CSV table of C-alpha atoms in Angstrom, one decimal:
chain,number,residue,atom,x,y,z
O,127,MET,CA,28.2,-38.6,42.1
O,128,SER,CA,28.2,-35.8,45.0
O,129,ARG,CA,29.1,-32.8,43.9
O,130,ASP,CA,30.3,-29.5,46.2
O,131,PHE,CA,29.5,-25.2,44.6
O,132,ASP,CA,29.6,-21.8,45.9
O,133,LEU,CA,25.9,-21.5,43.9
O,134,VAL,CA,23.4,-24.2,42.1
O,135,VAL,CA,21.3,-22.6,39.5
O,136,ILE,CA,18.3,-24.8,38.2
O,137,GLY,CA,16.6,-24.1,34.6
O,138,GLY,CA,19.3,-22.8,32.1
O,139,GLY,CA,16.5,-19.9,30.4
O,140,ALA,CA,17.4,-16.7,30.1
O,141,ALA,CA,17.3,-16.3,33.7
O,142,GLY,CA,19.1,-19.1,34.6
O,143,ILE,CA,22.0,-18.2,32.2
O,144,THR,CA,22.4,-14.7,34.0
O,145,ALA,CA,21.9,-16.1,37.2
O,146,ALA,CA,25.0,-18.3,36.5
O,147,ARG,CA,27.4,-16.5,34.4
O,148,GLU,CA,27.1,-13.4,37.3
O,149,GLY,CA,27.6,-16.2,40.1
O,150,ALA,CA,30.7,-17.3,38.1
O,151,ARG,CA,32.0,-13.9,37.4
O,152,ARG,CA,31.9,-13.2,41.0
O,153,GLY,CA,33.9,-16.1,41.5
O,154,ALA,CA,31.8,-18.5,42.7
O,155,ARG,CA,31.8,-22.1,41.5
O,156,THR,CA,28.5,-22.2,39.5
O,157,ALA,CA,26.5,-25.1,38.4
O,158,LEU,CA,23.7,-25.5,35.8
O,159,VAL,CA,21.6,-27.5,36.0
O,160,GLN,CA,19.1,-28.2,32.8
O,161,ASP,CA,16.3,-31.1,31.8
O,162,GLY,CA,17.0,-30.4,27.9
O,163,PRO,CA,19.4,-28.6,26.0
O,164,VAL,CA,20.6,-24.7,27.6
O,165,GLY,CA,18.5,-21.6,26.4
O,166,GLY,CA,15.3,-22.7,27.3
O,167,ASP,CA,12.0,-20.8,26.6
O,168,CYS,CA,13.5,-18.0,24.9
O,169,THR,CA,15.9,-19.6,22.8
O,170,PHE,CA,13.6,-22.3,21.3
O,171,THR,CA,10.4,-21.8,21.5
O,172,GLY,CA,9.8,-18.5,22.5
O,173,CYS,CA,11.4,-15.1,22.0
O,174,VAL,CA,13.8,-16.2,18.9
O,175,PRO,CA,11.1,-18.5,16.6
O,176,SER,CA,8.6,-16.4,17.3
O,177,LYS,CA,10.4,-13.4,16.1
O,178,THR,CA,12.1,-14.4,13.3
O,179,LEU,CA,8.7,-16.1,11.7
O,180,LEU,CA,7.1,-12.4,12.5
O,181,ALA,CA,9.7,-11.1,10.7
O,182,ALA,CA,9.7,-13.3,7.8
O,183,ALA,CA,6.4,-12.8,7.2
O,184,ALA,CA,6.4,-9.4,6.8
O,185,ARG,CA,9.0,-9.6,4.1
O,186,GLY,CA,6.3,-11.7,1.8
O,187,GLU,CA,8.3,-15.0,2.8
O,188,SER,CA,6.5,-18.4,2.5
O,189,PHE,CA,6.2,-20.6,5.2
O,190,ASP,CA,8.6,-23.1,4.0
O,191,GLU,CA,10.9,-19.9,3.8
O,192,ALA,CA,10.2,-18.7,7.6
O,193,MET,CA,10.7,-21.5,9.1
O,194,ALA,CA,13.9,-22.5,7.6
O,195,ALA,CA,15.0,-18.5,8.6
O,196,VAL,CA,13.5,-19.8,12.2
O,197,ARG,CA,15.8,-22.7,12.2
O,198,MET,CA,18.6,-21.2,11.5
O,199,ALA,CA,17.9,-18.3,14.0
O,200,VAL,CA,17.7,-21.0,16.4
O,201,ALA,CA,20.8,-22.8,16.3
O,202,ARG,CA,22.9,-19.7,15.7
O,203,ILE,CA,21.1,-18.7,18.8
O,204,ALA,CA,20.9,-21.4,20.2
O,205,ALA,CA,25.4,-22.2,19.9
O,206,SER,CA,26.0,-19.4,21.7
O,207,GLU,CA,25.0,-19.8,24.6
O,208,ASP,CA,25.2,-23.7,24.7
O,209,ASP,CA,27.6,-26.1,27.3
O,210,VAL,CA,30.3,-25.2,25.4
O,211,ALA,CA,29.9,-21.5,25.7
O,212,LEU,CA,28.9,-21.6,29.9
O,213,LYS,CA,32.0,-23.1,30.2
O,214,ARG,CA,34.2,-20.7,29.2
O,215,TYR,CA,32.1,-18.3,31.9
O,216,GLY,CA,33.4,-21.1,34.4
O,217,VAL,CA,29.5,-22.3,34.3
O,218,SER,CA,29.8,-25.8,34.9
O,219,VAL,CA,26.3,-27.5,33.0
O,220,ILE,CA,24.9,-30.5,34.5
O,221,HIS,CA,22.4,-32.6,32.6
O,222,GLY,CA,18.8,-33.5,34.7
O,223,ARG,CA,15.7,-32.9,36.5
O,224,ALA,CA,16.9,-31.8,39.5
O,225,VAL,CA,14.9,-32.4,42.5
O,226,LEU,CA,15.7,-30.6,45.7
O,227,ARG,CA,16.3,-32.7,48.9
O,228,SER,CA,17.0,-29.7,51.8
O,229,ARG,CA,17.8,-26.3,51.1
O,230,HIS,CA,21.7,-27.4,49.7
O,231,GLU,CA,21.6,-30.2,48.2
O,232,VAL,CA,19.9,-30.9,44.8
O,233,ASP,CA,19.4,-34.4,43.0
O,234,ALA,CA,19.6,-33.9,38.9
O,235,ASP,CA,19.5,-37.4,38.0
O,236,GLY,CA,21.7,-39.3,40.2
O,237,ALA,CA,24.5,-36.9,40.8
O,238,ARG,CA,24.0,-35.0,43.9
O,239,LEU,CA,25.0,-31.9,44.2
O,240,ARG,CA,25.4,-29.3,47.1
O,241,CYS,CA,25.5,-25.6,47.4
O,242,ARG,CA,25.9,-22.8,49.9
O,243,ARG,CA,23.3,-20.7,47.6
O,244,MET,CA,20.6,-21.7,45.3
O,245,ILE,CA,18.6,-20.4,42.7
O,246,ILE,CA,15.6,-22.0,41.2
O,247,ALA,CA,14.9,-20.8,36.9
O,248,THR,CA,13.0,-23.0,35.8
O,249,GLY,CA,9.8,-20.7,33.9
O,250,ALA,CA,7.0,-21.7,32.5
O,251,GLY,CA,4.6,-23.9,30.4
O,252,PRO,CA,2.0,-22.8,28.4
O,253,THR,CA,-2.0,-23.5,30.1
O,254,VAL,CA,-4.5,-25.9,28.7
O,255,PRO,CA,-7.6,-24.5,29.1
O,256,PRO,CA,-10.2,-27.6,30.4
O,257,ILE,CA,-12.5,-26.9,27.6
O,258,GLU,CA,-14.3,-30.0,26.6
O,259,GLY,CA,-12.7,-32.2,23.8
O,260,LEU,CA,-9.4,-30.1,23.8
O,261,ARG,CA,-7.6,-32.0,25.5
O,262,ASP,CA,-8.0,-35.2,22.9
O,263,SER,CA,-7.3,-32.3,19.7
O,264,ASP,CA,-4.7,-32.5,18.0
O,265,TYR,CA,-3.4,-29.0,19.5
O,266,LEU,CA,-0.3,-27.0,18.7
O,267,THR,CA,1.0,-23.9,21.9
O,268,ASN,CA,4.5,-22.3,21.5
O,269,GLU,CA,6.2,-25.5,22.4
O,270,SER,CA,4.7,-27.6,19.3
O,271,VAL,CA,3.9,-24.4,16.3
O,272,PHE,CA,7.5,-24.1,15.5
O,273,SER,CA,7.7,-27.7,14.2
O,274,LEU,CA,5.0,-27.7,11.9
O,275,PRO,CA,5.5,-29.5,8.5
O,276,SER,CA,3.0,-27.2,6.3
O,277,LEU,CA,1.2,-24.4,6.8
O,278,PRO,CA,-2.1,-25.0,8.1
O,279,ARG,CA,-5.5,-23.9,5.3
O,280,ARG,CA,-7.2,-22.5,9.0
O,281,LEU,CA,-5.8,-22.0,12.2
O,282,ALA,CA,-8.2,-20.9,15.1
O,283,VAL,CA,-6.1,-18.9,18.2
O,284,LEU,CA,-6.9,-18.9,21.7
O,285,GLY,CA,-6.4,-16.7,23.5
O,286,GLY,CA,-6.0,-12.6,22.2
O,287,GLY,CA,-2.8,-11.6,24.4
O,288,ALA,CA,0.5,-10.8,22.9
O,289,ILE,CA,1.3,-14.2,22.1
O,290,GLY,CA,-1.7,-14.6,20.6
O,291,CYS,CA,-1.7,-11.7,18.3
O,292,GLU,CA,1.8,-12.2,17.3
O,293,LEU,CA,1.4,-15.7,16.1
O,294,ALA,CA,-2.0,-14.8,14.8
O,295,GLN,CA,-0.6,-11.9,12.4
O,296,ALA,CA,2.8,-14.0,11.1
O,297,PHE,CA,0.4,-16.7,10.3
O,298,ALA,CA,-2.4,-14.3,8.2
O,299,ARG,CA,0.6,-13.3,6.7
O,300,LEU,CA,1.6,-16.4,5.2
O,301,GLY,CA,-1.6,-17.4,4.0
O,302,SER,CA,-3.0,-19.2,6.7
O,303,ALA,CA,-7.4,-17.8,8.0
O,304,VAL,CA,-7.4,-17.3,11.2
O,305,THR,CA,-9.6,-16.7,14.1
O,306,VAL,CA,-8.6,-15.2,17.3
O,307,ILE,CA,-10.9,-15.8,20.0
O,308,GLU,CA,-10.7,-14.3,23.3
O,309,ALA,CA,-12.8,-14.3,26.4
O,310,GLU,CA,-12.0,-10.6,27.2
O,311,ASP,CA,-14.0,-7.7,25.9
O,312,ARG,CA,-10.7,-6.9,23.6
O,313,LEU,CA,-7.2,-8.1,22.5
O,314,LEU,CA,-4.5,-7.2,24.8
O,315,PRO,CA,-6.9,-7.1,27.1
O,316,ARG,CA,-3.4,-5.8,30.0
O,317,GLU,CA,-2.8,-3.0,27.7
O,318,GLU,CA,-5.0,0.9,26.9
O,319,PRO,CA,-7.6,0.5,25.7
O,320,GLU,CA,-6.5,2.5,22.9
O,321,ALA,CA,-3.0,0.3,21.3
O,322,SER,CA,-6.1,-2.4,21.5
O,323,ASP,CA,-8.1,-1.0,19.5
O,324,VAL,CA,-5.3,0.0,17.1
O,325,VAL,CA,-4.3,-4.0,17.5
O,326,ALA,CA,-7.3,-5.1,16.4
O,327,ALA,CA,-7.9,-3.3,13.4
O,328,ALA,CA,-4.3,-4.3,11.9
O,329,LEU,CA,-4.9,-7.8,12.1
O,330,ALA,CA,-8.4,-7.6,10.1
O,331,ALA,CA,-6.4,-5.8,7.7
O,332,ASP,CA,-4.7,-8.7,7.7
O,333,GLY,CA,-7.2,-10.3,7.4
O,334,VAL,CA,-7.8,-11.5,10.9
O,335,ALA,CA,-11.2,-13.2,12.0
O,336,ILE,CA,-11.3,-11.8,15.9
O,337,GLY,CA,-14.1,-12.6,18.5
O,338,THR,CA,-13.8,-10.9,21.7
O,339,GLY,CA,-15.8,-11.5,24.1
O,340,ALA,CA,-16.5,-15.4,23.5
O,341,THR,CA,-15.9,-18.6,25.4
O,342,ILE,CA,-15.5,-22.0,23.9
O,343,GLU,CA,-18.0,-24.6,24.9
O,344,SER,CA,-16.3,-27.3,23.2
O,345,VAL,CA,-13.9,-28.3,20.8
O,346,ASP,CA,-14.7,-31.8,18.7
O,347,ASP,CA,-13.5,-33.5,15.1
O,348,PRO,CA,-17.3,-34.5,14.1
O,349,ASP,CA,-16.4,-36.3,10.6
O,350,ASP,CA,-12.9,-37.6,12.1
O,351,ARG,CA,-11.1,-35.9,9.4
O,352,GLY,CA,-8.2,-34.6,11.5
O,353,GLU,CA,-10.2,-30.9,11.5
O,354,ALA,CA,-11.9,-28.8,14.4
O,355,ARG,CA,-15.1,-27.5,15.4
O,356,LEU,CA,-15.1,-25.1,18.1
O,357,GLN,CA,-18.5,-24.7,19.5
O,358,LEU,CA,-18.3,-20.8,21.1
O,359,SER,CA,-20.8,-19.7,23.9
O,360,SER,CA,-22.5,-17.0,21.6
O,361,GLY,CA,-23.6,-20.1,19.1
O,362,THR,CA,-20.9,-19.6,16.9
O,363,VAL,CA,-18.5,-22.6,15.4
O,364,VAL,CA,-15.1,-21.7,14.0
O,365,GLU,CA,-13.9,-24.6,11.9
O,366,ALA,CA,-10.2,-25.0,11.2
O,367,ASP,CA,-7.9,-27.2,10.6
O,368,ARG,CA,-5.2,-26.5,13.3
O,369,VAL,CA,-5.9,-25.0,16.8
O,370,LEU,CA,-3.3,-22.7,18.7
O,371,VAL,CA,-3.8,-22.4,22.3
O,372,ALA,CA,-2.0,-19.5,23.7
O,373,VAL,CA,-4.5,-18.2,26.8
O,374,GLY,CA,-1.6,-17.5,29.5
O,375,ARG,CA,1.7,-19.6,31.1
O,376,ARG,CA,1.9,-22.1,33.8
O,377,PRO,CA,4.6,-22.5,36.9
O,378,ALA,CA,7.0,-25.4,35.6
O,379,THR,CA,7.8,-26.7,39.1
O,380,ALA,CA,6.4,-30.2,38.8
O,381,GLY,CA,8.2,-32.7,40.8
O,382,LEU,CA,10.6,-30.1,41.8
O,383,GLY,CA,9.4,-31.4,45.5
O,384,LEU,CA,9.0,-26.9,46.8
O,385,ALA,CA,6.8,-28.4,49.5
O,386,ASP,CA,9.7,-31.3,50.6
O,387,ILE,CA,11.6,-27.7,51.3
O,388,GLY,CA,9.6,-25.6,52.4
O,389,VAL,CA,9.2,-23.1,49.1
O,390,ALA,CA,6.1,-20.8,49.5
O,391,VAL,CA,4.0,-21.0,46.2
O,392,ASP,CA,0.7,-18.2,45.2
O,393,GLU,CA,-2.4,-20.2,44.4
O,394,ARG,CA,-1.3,-20.5,41.1
O,395,GLY,CA,1.7,-22.2,42.0
O,396,HIS,CA,4.4,-19.7,41.0
O,397,VAL,CA,6.9,-19.5,43.7
O,398,CYS,CA,6.9,-16.9,46.1
O,399,THR,CA,9.6,-13.9,46.5
O,400,ASP,CA,10.0,-10.7,48.1
O,401,ALA,CA,11.3,-7.6,46.6
O,402,THR,CA,15.2,-8.7,46.6
O,403,LEU,CA,13.6,-12.6,44.7
O,404,ALA,CA,14.6,-14.0,48.2
O,405,THR,CA,12.1,-17.3,48.9
O,406,SER,CA,10.5,-18.2,51.9
O,407,VAL,CA,13.4,-20.5,53.1
O,408,LYS,CA,16.8,-19.2,53.2
O,409,GLY,CA,19.6,-19.6,51.4
O,410,VAL,CA,17.3,-19.8,48.2
O,411,TRP,CA,15.8,-17.2,45.3
O,412,ALA,CA,13.6,-17.7,42.6
O,413,ILE,CA,13.2,-16.1,39.5
O,414,GLY,CA,12.3,-15.9,36.0
O,415,ASP,CA,8.7,-16.8,35.0
O,416,VAL,CA,8.5,-19.2,37.7
O,417,THR,CA,7.6,-16.7,39.9
O,418,GLY,CA,5.2,-14.9,37.9
O,419,ARG,CA,6.9,-11.8,37.8
O,420,MET,CA,6.8,-9.5,34.3
O,421,PRO,CA,6.8,-12.0,31.2
O,422,PHE,CA,10.1,-11.2,29.4
O,423,THR,CA,13.4,-12.1,28.5
O,424,HIS,CA,14.8,-9.2,29.6
O,425,ALA,CA,13.1,-8.9,33.0
O,426,ALA,CA,14.4,-12.8,33.5
O,427,ALA,CA,17.6,-11.3,32.9
O,428,ARG,CA,17.4,-8.5,34.6
O,429,MET,CA,16.2,-10.6,38.0
O,430,GLY,CA,19.4,-13.4,37.3
O,431,PHE,CA,21.5,-10.7,37.7
O,432,VAL,CA,20.2,-9.2,41.1
O,433,ALA,CA,19.3,-12.6,42.6
O,434,ALA,CA,22.9,-14.1,41.6
O,435,ARG,CA,24.2,-11.1,43.5
O,436,ASN,CA,22.4,-11.1,46.4
O,437,ALA,CA,22.9,-14.7,46.3
O,438,LEU,CA,26.4,-13.6,47.2
O,439,ALA,CA,26.6,-10.8,49.0
O,440,ARG,CA,28.1,-11.5,52.1
O,441,ARG,CA,25.7,-9.1,54.1
O,442,ALA,CA,22.3,-8.7,54.1
O,443,ARG,CA,21.3,-5.4,54.2
O,444,ARG,CA,23.4,-5.2,50.5
O,445,ARG,CA,20.7,-6.7,48.8
O,446,GLU,CA,19.3,-5.6,46.1
O,447,ARG,CA,15.6,-4.9,45.5
O,448,PHE,CA,14.5,-5.9,41.9
O,449,ASP,CA,11.8,-3.4,40.5
O,450,PRO,CA,9.8,-3.3,38.0
O,451,THR,CA,8.7,-0.4,37.3
O,452,PRO,CA,11.3,0.6,34.2
O,453,ILE,CA,11.4,-2.1,32.7
O,454,PRO,CA,9.0,-1.9,29.1
O,455,TRP,CA,6.6,-4.5,27.8
O,456,VAL,CA,6.5,-5.1,24.5
O,457,THR,CA,4.2,-6.5,22.1
O,458,PHE,CA,6.1,-7.3,18.8
O,459,THR,CA,2.5,-6.9,16.4
O,460,ALA,CA,2.6,-4.5,13.4
O,461,PRO,CA,2.3,-1.5,14.4
O,462,GLU,CA,4.0,-3.1,17.9
O,463,VAL,CA,2.8,-1.6,21.4
O,464,GLY,CA,5.6,-0.9,23.9
O,465,ARG,CA,4.9,0.8,27.5
O,466,VAL,CA,6.7,1.5,30.2
O,467,GLY,CA,5.0,2.1,33.6
O,468,MET,CA,1.2,2.7,34.5
O,469,THR,CA,-1.2,2.3,32.4
O,470,GLU,CA,-3.5,4.9,32.7
O,471,ALA,CA,-5.6,2.3,33.7
O,472,ASP,CA,-3.5,1.8,37.2
O,473,ALA,CA,-2.7,5.4,37.3
O,474,SER,CA,-6.2,6.8,37.4
O,475,THR,CA,-6.8,6.1,41.2
O,476,HIS,CA,-3.0,9.1,41.5
O,477,GLY,CA,-4.5,12.1,39.7
O,478,GLY,CA,-2.5,13.4,37.3
O,479,ARG,CA,-2.4,13.7,33.3
O,480,VAL,CA,-2.4,12.2,30.3
O,481,ALA,CA,-1.2,13.7,27.2
O,482,TYR,CA,-2.2,11.6,24.1
O,483,LEU,CA,-0.8,11.9,20.7
O,484,PRO,CA,-1.7,10.4,17.5
O,485,LEU,CA,0.5,9.9,15.1
O,486,ASP,CA,-1.4,11.1,12.3
O,487,ALA,CA,-1.0,14.3,13.7
O,488,VAL,CA,2.8,13.8,13.7
O,489,ASP,CA,4.5,14.9,10.6
O,490,ARG,CA,7.6,12.3,10.5
O,491,ALA,CA,4.3,9.4,10.8
O,492,ILE,CA,2.9,10.5,7.5
O,493,THR,CA,5.8,11.2,5.9
O,494,SER,CA,6.9,7.6,6.3
O,495,GLY,CA,3.0,6.4,6.0
O,496,GLU,CA,2.5,4.6,9.3
O,497,THR,CA,0.2,6.6,10.8
O,498,ARG,CA,-1.5,3.9,12.4
O,499,GLY,CA,-1.4,4.0,16.5
O,500,PHE,CA,-0.3,7.3,18.8
O,501,VAL,CA,1.7,7.8,21.5
O,502,LYS,CA,-0.2,8.2,25.6
O,503,LEU,CA,1.8,10.4,28.1
O,504,ILE,CA,1.1,9.5,31.9
O,505,ALA,CA,2.0,11.9,34.6
O,506,GLY,CA,1.6,12.6,38.1
O,507,PRO,CA,-0.2,15.6,39.2
O,508,ARG,CA,1.8,19.2,38.7
O,509,ARG,CA,3.3,20.2,41.3
O,510,LEU,CA,2.7,24.3,42.3
O,511,LEU,CA,5.4,26.2,42.6
């Protein structure tokens, strides 16, 4: 079977859905190719289940109640972006594993699609580090943790980034004894050091044990009881019933055929793009987590919008640029960590000013009893009049 389209989008997550909708809105014959249900990581294994779990844990619900809430939220949101919903936008959804044959041709499980323009939005998956014994253990990732049938009594979380901190706090509040192990010298190493301190204190208050500056040498199950013993480089041993791996993400490009048509990737496998999100191959764009740019749903959606408009623009000089500068970063712990723009470390070479206001000096925070945290404003150098 062969079909012709103006625009083919490969990947049905937040980036791909936005690109496909925008393409159809602009009058293009648009197809979205997805290997599995439309919605992608955010709907099924990312933002939606994790934030639902966090909210349920904050309400003091039981593990069973929290997981029921997760299933209900996922089902409700998935129904708003499935094949039927996209068809109403004018998007043809084709299910299958995509393989690129040229910059104008895509195979999708036997269906040959021809197109004028193509957008790659295949996303990313969890990275599993090469730790001795880890792959032989029954480890969890964000792709499997929301299918747990029961609450682990002891949970070890590998990685103290946003995903690790959020899920560590949620499971601690649900009743697990949680240990977070982070190789860097602080949690949330990409955020302000003061934010790391606030989150570490909040997790500790919820009963989370934190090990920073720690690497894992091996994972084993010495008594063959379905448990895990983590041997740290410091000599410390951490025992857990389940291990959650949250150390990073890798681009989902295996078997896609990027090299066959000349699409360049970087040393980590992310698709290389310019400021307009165009790849090294004319007529092919890439968006979302597969590019290695800002790994957030809202950023992916913005990239989808920009790439679709650029792919269908009649003149190259009218193409838009994707500007990540005003896009916020958020970690949904309690308290939350949010920022826009440079950190103080990023801005240090530019000069300028820093204003710091602890919330325990803010009347409104005091009256609400929420005095953990701070506001930091980083500004450029003062202009001389």
